[in-house]
Coordinates of C-alpha atoms in Angstrom, one line a residue:
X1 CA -19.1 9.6 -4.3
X2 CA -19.5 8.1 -7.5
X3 CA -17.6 7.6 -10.6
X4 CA -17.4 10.8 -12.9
X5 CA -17.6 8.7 -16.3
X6 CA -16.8 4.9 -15.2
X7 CA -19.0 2.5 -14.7
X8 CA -19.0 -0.9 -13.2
X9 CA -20.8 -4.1 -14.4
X10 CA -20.8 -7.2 -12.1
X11 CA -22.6 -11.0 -12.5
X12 CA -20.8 -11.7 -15.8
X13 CA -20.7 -15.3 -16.4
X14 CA -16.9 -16.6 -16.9
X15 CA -17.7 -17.6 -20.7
X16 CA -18.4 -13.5 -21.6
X17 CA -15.8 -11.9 -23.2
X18 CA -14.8 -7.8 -23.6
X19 CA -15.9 -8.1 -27.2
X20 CA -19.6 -9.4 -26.2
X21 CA -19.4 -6.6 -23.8
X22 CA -18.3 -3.9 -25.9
X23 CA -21.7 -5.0 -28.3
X24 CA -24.0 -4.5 -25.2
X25 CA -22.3 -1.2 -24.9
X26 CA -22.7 -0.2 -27.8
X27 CA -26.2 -1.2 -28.4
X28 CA -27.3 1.0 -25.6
X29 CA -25.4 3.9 -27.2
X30 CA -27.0 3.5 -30.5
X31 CA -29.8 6.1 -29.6
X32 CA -27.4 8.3 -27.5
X33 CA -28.5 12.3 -28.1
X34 CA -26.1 14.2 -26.4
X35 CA -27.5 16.9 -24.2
X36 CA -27.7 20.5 -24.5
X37 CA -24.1 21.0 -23.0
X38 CA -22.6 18.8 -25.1
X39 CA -24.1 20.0 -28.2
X40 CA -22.2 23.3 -27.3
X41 CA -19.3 21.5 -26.5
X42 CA -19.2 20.1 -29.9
X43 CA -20.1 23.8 -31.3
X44 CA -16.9 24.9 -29.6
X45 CA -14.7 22.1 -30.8
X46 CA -14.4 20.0 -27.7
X47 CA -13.4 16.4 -28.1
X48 CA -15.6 14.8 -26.1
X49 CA -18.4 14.9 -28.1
X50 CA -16.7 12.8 -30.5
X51 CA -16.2 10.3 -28.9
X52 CA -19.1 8.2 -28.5
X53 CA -17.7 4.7 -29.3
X54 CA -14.3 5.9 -27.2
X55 CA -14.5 3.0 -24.4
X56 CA -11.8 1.5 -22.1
X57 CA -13.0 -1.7 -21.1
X58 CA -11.0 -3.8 -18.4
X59 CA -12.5 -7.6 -17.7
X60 CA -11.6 -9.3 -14.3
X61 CA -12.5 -12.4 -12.6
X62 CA -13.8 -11.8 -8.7
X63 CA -15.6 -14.5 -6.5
X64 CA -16.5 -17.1 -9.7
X65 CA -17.8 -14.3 -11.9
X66 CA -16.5 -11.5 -14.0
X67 CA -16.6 -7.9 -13.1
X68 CA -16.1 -5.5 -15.7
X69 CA -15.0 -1.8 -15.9
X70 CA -16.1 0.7 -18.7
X71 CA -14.7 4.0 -18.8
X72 CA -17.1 6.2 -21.2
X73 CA -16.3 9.3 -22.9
X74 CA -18.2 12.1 -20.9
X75 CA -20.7 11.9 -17.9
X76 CA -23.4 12.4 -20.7
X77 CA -22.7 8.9 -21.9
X78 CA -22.3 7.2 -18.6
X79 CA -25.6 8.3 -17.9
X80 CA -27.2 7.0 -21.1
X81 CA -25.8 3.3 -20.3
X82 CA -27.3 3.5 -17.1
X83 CA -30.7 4.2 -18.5
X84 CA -30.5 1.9 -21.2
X85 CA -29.3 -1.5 -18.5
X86 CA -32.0 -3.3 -19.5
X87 CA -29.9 -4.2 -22.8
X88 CA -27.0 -5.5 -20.7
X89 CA -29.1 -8.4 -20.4
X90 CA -29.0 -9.4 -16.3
X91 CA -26.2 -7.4 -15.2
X92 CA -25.8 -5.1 -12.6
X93 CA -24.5 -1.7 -13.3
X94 CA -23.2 1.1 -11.0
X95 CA -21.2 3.9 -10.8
X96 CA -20.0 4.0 -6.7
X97 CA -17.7 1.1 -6.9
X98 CA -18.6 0.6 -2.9
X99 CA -16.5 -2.4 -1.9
X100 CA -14.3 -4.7 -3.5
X101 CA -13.6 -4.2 -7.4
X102 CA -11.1 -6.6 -8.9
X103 CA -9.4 -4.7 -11.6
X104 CA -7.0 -7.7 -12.8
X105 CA -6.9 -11.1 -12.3
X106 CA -3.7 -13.4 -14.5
X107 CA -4.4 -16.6 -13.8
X108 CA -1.8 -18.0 -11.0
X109 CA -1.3 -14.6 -9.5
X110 CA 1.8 -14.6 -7.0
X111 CA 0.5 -11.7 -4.8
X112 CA -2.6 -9.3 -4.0
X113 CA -2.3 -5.6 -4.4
X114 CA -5.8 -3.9 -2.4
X115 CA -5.7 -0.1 -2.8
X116 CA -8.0 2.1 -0.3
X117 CA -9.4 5.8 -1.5
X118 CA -9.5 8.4 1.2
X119 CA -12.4 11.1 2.1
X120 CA -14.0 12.3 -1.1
X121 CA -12.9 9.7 -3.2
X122 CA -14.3 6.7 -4.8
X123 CA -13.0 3.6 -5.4
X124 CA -11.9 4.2 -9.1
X125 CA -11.4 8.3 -9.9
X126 CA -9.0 8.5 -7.3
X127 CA -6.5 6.2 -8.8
X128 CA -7.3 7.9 -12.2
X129 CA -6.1 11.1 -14.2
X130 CA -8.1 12.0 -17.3
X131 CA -9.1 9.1 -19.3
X132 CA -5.9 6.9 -17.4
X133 CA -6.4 4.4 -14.6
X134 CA -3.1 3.8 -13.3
X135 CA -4.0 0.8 -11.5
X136 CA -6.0 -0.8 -14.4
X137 CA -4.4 0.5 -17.8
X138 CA -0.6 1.0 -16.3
X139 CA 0.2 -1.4 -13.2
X140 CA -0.9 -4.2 -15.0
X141 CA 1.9 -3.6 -17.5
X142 CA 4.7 -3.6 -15.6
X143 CA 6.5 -6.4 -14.3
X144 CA 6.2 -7.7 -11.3
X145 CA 2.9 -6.2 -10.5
X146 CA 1.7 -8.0 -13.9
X147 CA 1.5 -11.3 -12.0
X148 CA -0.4 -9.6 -9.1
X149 CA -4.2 -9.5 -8.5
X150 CA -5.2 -5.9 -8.7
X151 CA -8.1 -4.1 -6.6
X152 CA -9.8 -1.1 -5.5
X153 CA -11.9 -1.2 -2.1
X154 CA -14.8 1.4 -1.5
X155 CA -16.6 3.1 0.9
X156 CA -19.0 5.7 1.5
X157 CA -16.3 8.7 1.6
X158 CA -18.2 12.2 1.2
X159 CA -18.3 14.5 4.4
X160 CA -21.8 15.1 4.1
X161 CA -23.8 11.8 3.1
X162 CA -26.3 11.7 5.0
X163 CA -27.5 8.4 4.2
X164 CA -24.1 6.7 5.7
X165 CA -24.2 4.9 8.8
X166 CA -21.2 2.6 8.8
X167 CA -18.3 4.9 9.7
X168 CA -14.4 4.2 10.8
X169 CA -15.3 1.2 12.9
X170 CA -17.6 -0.4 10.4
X171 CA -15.1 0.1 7.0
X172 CA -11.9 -2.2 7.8
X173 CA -14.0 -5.5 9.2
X174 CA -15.6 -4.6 5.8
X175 CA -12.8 -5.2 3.7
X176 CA -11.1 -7.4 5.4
X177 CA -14.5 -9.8 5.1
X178 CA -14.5 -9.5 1.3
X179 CA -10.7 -9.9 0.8
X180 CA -11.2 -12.8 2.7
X181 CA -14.3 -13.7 0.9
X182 CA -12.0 -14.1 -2.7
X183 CA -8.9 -15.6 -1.2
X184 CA -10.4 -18.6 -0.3
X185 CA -8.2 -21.0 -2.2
X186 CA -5.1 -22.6 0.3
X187 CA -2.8 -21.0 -2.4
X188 CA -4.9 -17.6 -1.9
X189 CA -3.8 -18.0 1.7
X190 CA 0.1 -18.4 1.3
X191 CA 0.1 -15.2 -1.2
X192 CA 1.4 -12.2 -0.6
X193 CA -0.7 -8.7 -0.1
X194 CA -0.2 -5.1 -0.3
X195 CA -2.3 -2.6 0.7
X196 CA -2.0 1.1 -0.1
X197 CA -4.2 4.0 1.4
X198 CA -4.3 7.7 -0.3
X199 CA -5.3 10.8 0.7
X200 CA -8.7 12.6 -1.1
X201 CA -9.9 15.5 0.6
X202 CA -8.8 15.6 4.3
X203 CA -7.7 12.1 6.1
X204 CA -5.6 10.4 8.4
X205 CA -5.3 6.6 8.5
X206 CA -8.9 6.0 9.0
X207 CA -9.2 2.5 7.3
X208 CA -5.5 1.1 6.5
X209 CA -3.8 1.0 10.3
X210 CA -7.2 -0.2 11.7
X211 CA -6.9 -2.7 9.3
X212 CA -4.0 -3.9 10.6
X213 CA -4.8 -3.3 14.1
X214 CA -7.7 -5.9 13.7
X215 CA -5.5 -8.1 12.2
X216 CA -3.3 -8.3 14.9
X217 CA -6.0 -8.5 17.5
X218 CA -8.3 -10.9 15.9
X219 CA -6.4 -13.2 13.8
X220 CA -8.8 -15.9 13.8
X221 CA -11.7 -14.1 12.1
X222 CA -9.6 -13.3 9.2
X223 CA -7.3 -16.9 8.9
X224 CA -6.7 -15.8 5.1
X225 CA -5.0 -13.0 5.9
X226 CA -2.2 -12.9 8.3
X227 CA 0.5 -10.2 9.6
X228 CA 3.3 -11.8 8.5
X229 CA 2.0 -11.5 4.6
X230 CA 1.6 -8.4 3.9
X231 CA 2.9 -4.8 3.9
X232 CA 1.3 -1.1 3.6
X233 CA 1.6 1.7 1.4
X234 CA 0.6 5.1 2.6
X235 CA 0.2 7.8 -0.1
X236 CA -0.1 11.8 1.4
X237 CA -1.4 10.1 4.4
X238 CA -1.1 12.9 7.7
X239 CA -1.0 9.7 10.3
X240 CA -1.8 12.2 13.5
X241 CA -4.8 14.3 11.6
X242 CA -4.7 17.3 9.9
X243 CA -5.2 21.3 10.5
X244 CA -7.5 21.5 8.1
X245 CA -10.2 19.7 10.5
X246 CA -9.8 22.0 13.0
X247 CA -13.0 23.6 13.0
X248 CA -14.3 24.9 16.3
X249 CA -17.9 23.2 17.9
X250 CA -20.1 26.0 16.4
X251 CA -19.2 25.6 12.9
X252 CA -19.2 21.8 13.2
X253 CA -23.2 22.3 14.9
X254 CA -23.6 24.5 12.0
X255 CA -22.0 22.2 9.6
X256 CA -23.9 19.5 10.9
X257 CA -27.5 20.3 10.9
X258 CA -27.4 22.6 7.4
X259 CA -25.0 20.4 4.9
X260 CA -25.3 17.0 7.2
X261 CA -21.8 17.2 7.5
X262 CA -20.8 13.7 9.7
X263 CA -19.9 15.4 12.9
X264 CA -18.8 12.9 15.3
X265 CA -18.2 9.8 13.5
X266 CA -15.6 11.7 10.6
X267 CA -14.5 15.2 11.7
X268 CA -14.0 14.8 15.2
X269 CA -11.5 12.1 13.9
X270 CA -9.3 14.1 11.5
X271 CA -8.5 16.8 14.2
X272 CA -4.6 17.5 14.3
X273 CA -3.6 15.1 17.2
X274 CA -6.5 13.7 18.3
X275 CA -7.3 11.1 20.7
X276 CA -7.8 8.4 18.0
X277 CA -5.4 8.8 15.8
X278 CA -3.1 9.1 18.6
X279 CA -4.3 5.4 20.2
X280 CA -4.1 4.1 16.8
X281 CA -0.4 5.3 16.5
X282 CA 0.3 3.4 19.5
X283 CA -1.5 0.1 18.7
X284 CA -0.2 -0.1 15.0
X285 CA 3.4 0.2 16.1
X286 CA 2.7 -2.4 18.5
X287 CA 1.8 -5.3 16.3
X288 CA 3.8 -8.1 16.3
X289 CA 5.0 -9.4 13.7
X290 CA 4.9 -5.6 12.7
X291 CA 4.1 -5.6 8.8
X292 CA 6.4 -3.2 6.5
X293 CA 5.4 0.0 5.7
X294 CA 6.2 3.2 3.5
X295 CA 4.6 6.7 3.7
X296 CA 5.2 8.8 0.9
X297 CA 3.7 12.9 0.6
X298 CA 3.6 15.0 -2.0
X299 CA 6.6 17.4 -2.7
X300 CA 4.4 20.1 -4.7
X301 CA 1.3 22.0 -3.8
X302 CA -1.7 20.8 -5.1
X303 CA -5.1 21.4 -5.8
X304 CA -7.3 21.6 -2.6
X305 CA -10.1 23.6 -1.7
X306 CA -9.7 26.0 -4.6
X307 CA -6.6 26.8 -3.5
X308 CA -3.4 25.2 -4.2
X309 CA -1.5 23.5 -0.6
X310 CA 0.3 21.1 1.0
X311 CA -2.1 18.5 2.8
X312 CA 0.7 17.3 4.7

């Protein structure tokens, strides 16, 4: 899944700062012709098509470089930067945000915050509503989280990628080897973490609790991360599966071979109490020391499949 109108830049050299970025920008938007659609948008009075120079820029230090995020005004635009990279000199660009994105970095940071998408998400539009990143333009404001280091983690999410190979198994030794990658320093080690999960499409705790889990079973592969630093956040999280999986073998076969959806390694593990999601139940409340945790769920309906439901 990939970013509707964000985009990520990474090898920044520590001595760039947002201003010599926003020039780069800018340079590749000085040819921008919108397309057909948003020529008619402007017609019709939309906003968007005035907004070419409209761009939220956040600048964060991850692993000795800089990674910076640039949210553009339309998809239209996005798309232009990404022809025009060559201009952002050696740069890499992309709009997937697969793994870890810092999103804010003070300098002596006294904890890390690590938030997880779920199905159908990406690594940035899920925390985000309209042109608003809640993680990156409102978190960061707010004491304490001000004096925490901020990111996103992603993975391949969608239902039907048929590229994917990695799967549950394969996603938390991922993060957990590139949070351990950036807190490398011995005060890194003795900090704090948090780690929140939230729901996208249809989920259970695919990636958080087996997080965890590994934790607690292989402690020395991960010595940067322990237990008995950090806590978990679950956000409209349905821990034993969810109805809405329970599709029966046929359409699954159907699913399968005509839209590629990712039979056995996804759906088969977001049926309403099934055998995994049950065993990781039973392992997660099993760790010792066992880390805190809060679940929270929605108390509207909201939007989902068209339709307008509870998840949970």
């Amino acid at each position: 899944m990939v970013s509707k109108e964000t985009l990520r830049i990474r090898d920044i050299l520590v001595e760039v700062e947002k201003e010599d970025i926003r020039q780069r920008i800018a340079m590749c938007l000085s040819a921008y012709s919108p397309s057909l659609r948003n020529r008619f948008s402007s017609f019709i009075g939309a906003p968007d098509s005035k907004a070419k120079s409209a761009v939220c820029l956040s600048l964060a230090s991850q692993n000795q470089e800089q990674v910076a995020i640039v949210s553009l005004a339309s998809p239209d635009i996005k798309s232009q930067v990404l022809r025009q990279h060559a201009i952002l000199d050696k740069w890499r660009l992309d709009d997937h945000f697969l793994g870890l994105t810092v999103l804010h970095s003070p300098e002596d940071h006294e904890a890390d915050i690590y938030a997880i998408h779920g199905l159908g998400g990406n690594g940035f539009d899920t925390w985000a509503s309209s042109s608003t990143m809640w993680l990156r333009d409102l978190l960061p404001s707010s004491a304490p989280f001000d004096k925490c280091r901020i990111s996103t983690f992603g993975y391949s999410s969608s239902l039907a990628d048929r590229s994917a190979y990695a799967g549950i198994r394969q996603w938390p030794v991922d993060f957990l080897n590139q949070v351990s990658h950036i807190r490398t320093s011995e005060d890194d080690r003795q900090r704090p973490l948090i780690i929140e999960q939230r729901v996208e499409i249809m989920d259970l705790k695919l990636t958080l609790p087996k997080v965890l889990n590994r934790l607690g079973s292989f402690p020395s592969q991960h010595p940067s991360i322990r237990l008995d630093q950090g806590g978990a956040l679950f956000l409209a999280t349905p821990h034993s599966g969810t109805r809405e999986a329970d599709w029966n073998d046929m359409l699954l076969a159907i699913s399968e071979q005509a839209f590629g959806v990712r039979n056995r390694d996804l759906v088969a593990n977001l049926r309403s109490f099934n055998e995994n999601s049950m065993a990781s139940k039973e392992r997660f409340s099993a760790l010792s020391p066992p880390p805190p945790f809060y679940c929270l769920c929605e108390g509207k309906k909201v939007p989902y499949s068209r339709l307008r439901s509870f998840v949970l």
